[in-house]
């Protein structure tokens, strides 16, 4: 089992560019999540999904969109990147209320 | 709104000493509490999960306690080693299967 994987590991964008972060899990979990981690702010929930075809907003959803077309994949999109979105992004999936995290994507927006 | 606090933010101990990490939360209506370890530049590794009905959970040198009524959890790491140096995060699971994280405690174990 690969667990939770994230693509890409690093990315540098210019302000206004768009990109999609991919999260994949092979544990057949229903729930999936996207977090961002910033110094002094801890991990904050962006969006989450309780099953294929569903999405919901978390604590800091503005500027992001998500899609869960397949159970194993959860995509996070930035339509027009801003420097405030410079962060480390983590994906997680869960079963029985225990969450398992991916290795993260470090995103820099110039 | 649930708030999770971890004090201290950083801790330095000599090798062999026992570590005591604290986590407090404001709303006792939780499903469980998870402790994670994060190494620099890496993801989160789950260490222990305590269900709301449990008082403690143990794995090897790690022991975590939960006092839901007072909104506290403590992670004990016995006989610390330099390899235990990392940031330790606690998170509480609330309605909707969502986690609220504390800010973490950065631990340095000196040889």
mmCIF file of N, CA, C and O in Angstrom, chain B residues 10-63:
data_model
loop_
_atom_site.group_PDB
_atom_site.id
_atom_site.type_symbol
_atom_site.label_atom_id
_atom_site.label_comp_id
_atom_site.label_asym_id
_atom_site.label_seq_id
_atom_site.Cartn_x
_atom_site.Cartn_y
_atom_site.Cartn_z
ATOM 1 N N UNK B 10 8.115 24.824 22.484
ATOM 2 C CA UNK B 10 9.389 24.154 22.231
ATOM 3 C C UNK B 10 9.926 23.605 23.538
ATOM 4 O O UNK B 10 9.673 24.150 24.616
ATOM 5 N N UNK B 11 10.695 22.521 23.415
ATOM 6 C CA UNK B 11 11.181 21.802 24.591
ATOM 7 C C UNK B 11 12.531 21.168 24.244
ATOM 8 O O UNK B 11 12.661 20.557 23.179
ATOM 9 N N UNK B 12 13.507 21.319 25.133
ATOM 10 C CA UNK B 12 14.808 20.709 24.916
ATOM 11 C C UNK B 12 15.180 19.902 26.146
ATOM 12 O O UNK B 12 15.121 20.428 27.266
ATOM 13 N N UNK B 13 15.520 18.622 25.961
ATOM 14 C CA UNK B 13 15.840 17.747 27.088
ATOM 15 C C UNK B 13 17.082 16.934 26.764
ATOM 16 O O UNK B 13 17.383 16.685 25.581
ATOM 17 N N UNK B 14 17.826 16.487 27.793
ATOM 18 C CA UNK B 14 18.951 15.588 27.544
ATOM 19 C C UNK B 14 18.444 14.172 27.282
ATOM 20 O O UNK B 14 17.370 13.764 27.764
ATOM 21 N N UNK B 15 19.201 13.446 26.497
ATOM 22 C CA UNK B 15 18.850 12.064 26.167
ATOM 23 C C UNK B 15 18.602 11.260 27.445
ATOM 24 O O UNK B 15 19.321 11.390 28.438
ATOM 25 N N UNK B 16 17.585 10.422 27.419
ATOM 26 C CA UNK B 16 17.256 9.574 28.570
ATOM 27 C C UNK B 16 16.168 10.127 29.456
ATOM 28 O O UNK B 16 15.535 9.373 30.211
ATOM 29 N N UNK B 17 15.957 11.432 29.376
ATOM 30 C CA UNK B 17 14.910 12.039 30.202
ATOM 31 C C UNK B 17 13.536 11.728 29.605
ATOM 32 O O UNK B 17 13.386 11.581 28.392
ATOM 33 N N UNK B 18 12.539 11.646 30.478
ATOM 34 C CA UNK B 18 11.173 11.423 29.995
ATOM 35 C C UNK B 18 10.583 12.731 29.482
ATOM 36 O O UNK B 18 10.818 13.800 30.046
ATOM 37 N N UNK B 19 9.815 12.636 28.394
ATOM 38 C CA UNK B 19 9.175 13.804 27.805
ATOM 39 C C UNK B 19 7.710 13.848 28.206
ATOM 40 O O UNK B 19 7.028 12.812 28.204
ATOM 41 N N UNK B 20 7.220 15.032 28.515
ATOM 42 C CA UNK B 20 5.802 15.229 28.832
ATOM 43 C C UNK B 20 5.283 16.376 27.972
ATOM 44 O O UNK B 20 5.721 17.525 28.124
ATOM 45 N N UNK B 21 4.367 16.064 27.060
ATOM 46 C CA UNK B 21 3.822 17.068 26.151
ATOM 47 C C UNK B 21 2.338 17.259 26.453
ATOM 48 O O UNK B 21 1.606 16.273 26.607
ATOM 49 N N UNK B 22 1.927 18.508 26.502
ATOM 50 C CA UNK B 22 0.565 18.817 26.909
ATOM 51 C C UNK B 22 -0.293 19.342 25.763
ATOM 52 O O UNK B 22 0.195 20.061 24.886
ATOM 53 N N UNK B 23 -1.567 19.008 25.808
ATOM 54 C CA UNK B 23 -2.536 19.449 24.810
ATOM 55 C C UNK B 23 -3.833 19.767 25.548
ATOM 56 O O UNK B 23 -4.298 18.960 26.371
ATOM 57 N N UNK B 24 -4.407 20.931 25.292
ATOM 58 C CA UNK B 24 -5.695 21.267 25.899
ATOM 59 C C UNK B 24 -6.672 21.701 24.827
ATOM 60 O O UNK B 24 -6.266 22.257 23.799
ATOM 61 N N UNK B 25 -7.951 21.426 25.048
ATOM 62 C CA UNK B 25 -8.989 21.788 24.083
ATOM 63 C C UNK B 25 -10.177 22.378 24.825
ATOM 64 O O UNK B 25 -10.420 22.056 25.995
ATOM 65 N N UNK B 26 -10.931 23.229 24.125
ATOM 66 C CA UNK B 26 -11.949 24.014 24.805
ATOM 67 C C UNK B 26 -13.330 23.347 24.842
ATOM 68 O O UNK B 26 -14.116 23.632 25.740
ATOM 69 N N UNK B 27 -13.614 22.466 23.896
ATOM 70 C CA UNK B 27 -14.937 21.835 23.827
ATOM 71 C C UNK B 27 -14.774 20.333 24.027
ATOM 72 O O UNK B 27 -14.081 19.682 23.251
ATOM 73 N N UNK B 28 -15.411 19.799 25.056
ATOM 74 C CA UNK B 28 -15.233 18.379 25.386
ATOM 75 C C UNK B 28 -16.029 17.443 24.468
ATOM 76 O O UNK B 28 -15.891 16.228 24.568
ATOM 77 N N UNK B 29 -16.823 17.996 23.549
ATOM 78 C CA UNK B 29 -17.617 17.160 22.635
ATOM 79 C C UNK B 29 -16.738 16.692 21.482
ATOM 80 O O UNK B 29 -16.852 17.188 20.349
ATOM 81 N N UNK B 30 -15.846 15.748 21.766
ATOM 82 C CA UNK B 30 -14.939 15.239 20.747
ATOM 83 C C UNK B 30 -15.196 13.758 20.524
ATOM 84 O O UNK B 30 -15.699 13.062 21.413
ATOM 85 N N UNK B 31 -14.846 13.275 19.326
ATOM 86 C CA UNK B 31 -14.946 11.848 19.047
ATOM 87 C C UNK B 31 -13.673 11.126 19.451
ATOM 88 O O UNK B 31 -13.700 9.993 19.936
ATOM 89 N N UNK B 32 -12.538 11.756 19.196
ATOM 90 C CA UNK B 32 -11.265 11.170 19.590
ATOM 91 C C UNK B 32 -10.198 12.248 19.569
ATOM 92 O O UNK B 32 -10.461 13.400 19.179
ATOM 93 N N UNK B 33 -9.012 11.881 19.980
ATOM 94 C CA UNK B 33 -7.857 12.780 19.951
ATOM 95 C C UNK B 33 -6.692 11.988 19.368
ATOM 96 O O UNK B 33 -6.465 10.833 19.748
ATOM 97 N N UNK B 34 -5.998 12.621 18.426
ATOM 98 C CA UNK B 34 -4.851 11.979 17.795
ATOM 99 C C UNK B 34 -3.584 12.743 18.104
ATOM 100 O O UNK B 34 -3.579 13.982 18.073
ATOM 101 N N UNK B 35 -2.501 12.017 18.337
ATOM 102 C CA UNK B 35 -1.166 12.602 18.433
ATOM 103 C C UNK B 35 -0.396 12.226 17.170
ATOM 104 O O UNK B 35 -0.396 11.060 16.758
ATOM 105 N N UNK B 36 0.281 13.245 16.595
ATOM 106 C CA UNK B 36 1.072 13.057 15.387
ATOM 107 C C UNK B 36 2.515 13.494 15.647
ATOM 108 O O UNK B 36 2.785 14.344 16.488
ATOM 109 N N UNK B 37 3.397 12.946 14.840
ATOM 110 C CA UNK B 37 4.787 13.393 14.808
ATOM 111 C C UNK B 37 5.050 13.957 13.421
ATOM 112 O O UNK B 37 4.601 13.381 12.410
ATOM 113 N N UNK B 38 5.772 15.085 13.355
ATOM 114 C CA UNK B 38 6.162 15.670 12.078
ATOM 115 C C UNK B 38 7.648 15.988 12.097
ATOM 116 O O UNK B 38 8.107 16.772 12.919
ATOM 117 N N UNK B 39 8.385 15.384 11.185
ATOM 118 C CA UNK B 39 9.799 15.697 11.011
ATOM 119 C C UNK B 39 9.927 16.858 10.033
ATOM 120 O O UNK B 39 9.050 17.050 9.176
ATOM 121 N N UNK B 40 11.008 17.635 10.122
ATOM 122 C CA UNK B 40 11.148 18.821 9.272
ATOM 123 C C UNK B 40 10.986 18.494 7.786
ATOM 124 O O UNK B 40 11.615 17.576 7.273
ATOM 125 N N UNK B 41 10.122 19.239 7.111
ATOM 126 C CA UNK B 41 9.918 19.058 5.676
ATOM 127 C C UNK B 41 9.142 17.805 5.305
ATOM 128 O O UNK B 41 9.087 17.448 4.117
ATOM 129 N N UNK B 42 8.558 17.150 6.287
ATOM 130 C CA UNK B 42 7.851 15.891 6.030
ATOM 131 C C UNK B 42 6.378 15.999 6.392
ATOM 132 O O UNK B 42 5.924 17.006 6.939
ATOM 133 N N UNK B 43 5.645 14.922 6.101
ATOM 134 C CA UNK B 43 4.237 14.872 6.456
ATOM 135 C C UNK B 43 4.044 14.462 7.905
ATOM 136 O O UNK B 43 4.991 14.381 8.684
ATOM 137 N N UNK B 44 2.777 14.221 8.261
ATOM 138 C CA UNK B 44 2.425 13.836 9.626
ATOM 139 C C UNK B 44 2.318 12.326 9.739
ATOM 140 O O UNK B 44 1.703 11.669 8.898
ATOM 141 N N UNK B 45 2.895 11.806 10.820
ATOM 142 C CA UNK B 45 2.806 10.378 11.106
ATOM 143 C C UNK B 45 1.952 10.199 12.349
ATOM 144 O O UNK B 45 2.239 10.796 13.393
ATOM 145 N N UNK B 46 0.898 9.391 12.245
ATOM 146 C CA UNK B 46 0.040 9.160 13.389
ATOM 147 C C UNK B 46 0.752 8.306 14.422
ATOM 148 O O UNK B 46 1.337 7.260 14.101
ATOM 149 N N UNK B 47 0.747 8.774 15.681
ATOM 150 C CA UNK B 47 1.389 8.042 16.771
ATOM 151 C C UNK B 47 0.373 7.246 17.592
ATOM 152 O O UNK B 47 0.529 6.060 17.819
ATOM 153 N N UNK B 48 -0.627 7.950 18.070
ATOM 154 C CA UNK B 48 -1.636 7.326 18.928
ATOM 155 C C UNK B 48 -2.981 7.980 18.666
ATOM 156 O O UNK B 48 -3.048 9.177 18.399
ATOM 157 N N UNK B 49 -4.026 7.183 18.762
ATOM 158 C CA UNK B 49 -5.388 7.691 18.676
ATOM 159 C C UNK B 49 -6.126 7.219 19.920
ATOM 160 O O UNK B 49 -6.101 6.027 20.244
ATOM 161 N N UNK B 50 -6.728 8.163 20.647
ATOM 162 C CA UNK B 50 -7.508 7.822 21.835
ATOM 163 C C UNK B 50 -8.973 8.136 21.540
ATOM 164 O O UNK B 50 -9.314 9.275 21.237
ATOM 165 N N UNK B 51 -9.801 7.130 21.647
ATOM 166 C CA UNK B 51 -11.239 7.355 21.477
ATOM 167 C C UNK B 51 -11.769 8.127 22.686
ATOM 168 O O UNK B 51 -11.189 8.091 23.765
ATOM 169 N N UNK B 52 -12.900 8.814 22.500
ATOM 170 C CA UNK B 52 -13.437 9.660 23.568
ATOM 171 C C UNK B 52 -13.811 8.853 24.806
ATOM 172 O O UNK B 52 -13.843 9.379 25.920
ATOM 173 N N UNK B 53 -14.069 7.558 24.622
ATOM 174 C CA UNK B 53 -14.451 6.704 25.752
ATOM 175 C C UNK B 53 -13.245 6.137 26.499
ATOM 176 O O UNK B 53 -13.401 5.507 27.551
ATOM 177 N N UNK B 54 -12.042 6.349 25.955
ATOM 178 C CA UNK B 54 -10.839 5.800 26.565
ATOM 179 C C UNK B 54 -10.154 6.835 27.458
ATOM 180 O O UNK B 54 -10.295 8.038 27.258
ATOM 181 N N UNK B 55 -9.354 6.336 28.399
ATOM 182 C CA UNK B 55 -8.594 7.226 29.293
ATOM 183 C C UNK B 55 -7.138 7.317 28.865
ATOM 184 O O UNK B 55 -6.460 8.298 29.140
ATOM 185 N N UNK B 56 -6.633 6.222 28.207
ATOM 186 C CA UNK B 56 -5.248 6.253 27.765
ATOM 187 C C UNK B 56 -5.028 5.231 26.665
ATOM 188 O O UNK B 56 -5.828 4.334 26.433
ATOM 189 N N UNK B 57 -3.881 5.417 25.984
ATOM 190 C CA UNK B 57 -3.490 4.530 24.903
ATOM 191 C C UNK B 57 -1.978 4.436 24.938
ATOM 192 O O UNK B 57 -1.291 5.431 25.194
ATOM 193 N N UNK B 58 -1.448 3.230 24.680
ATOM 194 C CA UNK B 58 -0.004 3.015 24.790
ATOM 195 C C UNK B 58 0.522 2.343 23.534
ATOM 196 O O UNK B 58 -0.149 1.484 22.950
ATOM 197 N N UNK B 59 1.733 2.757 23.140
ATOM 198 C CA UNK B 59 2.439 2.101 22.049
ATOM 199 C C UNK B 59 3.927 2.212 22.318
ATOM 200 O O UNK B 59 4.516 3.288 22.203
ATOM 201 N N UNK B 60 4.542 1.112 22.719
ATOM 202 C CA UNK B 60 5.975 1.126 23.003
ATOM 203 C C UNK B 60 6.321 2.095 24.111
ATOM 204 O O UNK B 60 5.788 2.020 25.217
ATOM 205 N N UNK B 61 7.225 3.054 23.806
ATOM 206 C CA UNK B 61 7.630 4.047 24.818
ATOM 207 C C UNK B 61 6.637 5.199 24.947
ATOM 208 O O UNK B 61 6.832 6.098 25.754
ATOM 209 N N UNK B 62 5.599 5.183 24.140
ATOM 210 C CA UNK B 62 4.628 6.282 24.113
ATOM 211 C C UNK B 62 3.370 5.904 24.894
ATOM 212 O O UNK B 62 2.858 4.793 24.771
ATOM 213 N N UNK B 63 2.912 6.881 25.676
ATOM 214 C CA UNK B 63 1.656 6.715 26.396
ATOM 215 C C UNK B 63 0.916 8.037 26.343
ATOM 216 O O UNK B 63 1.490 9.094 26.631
#
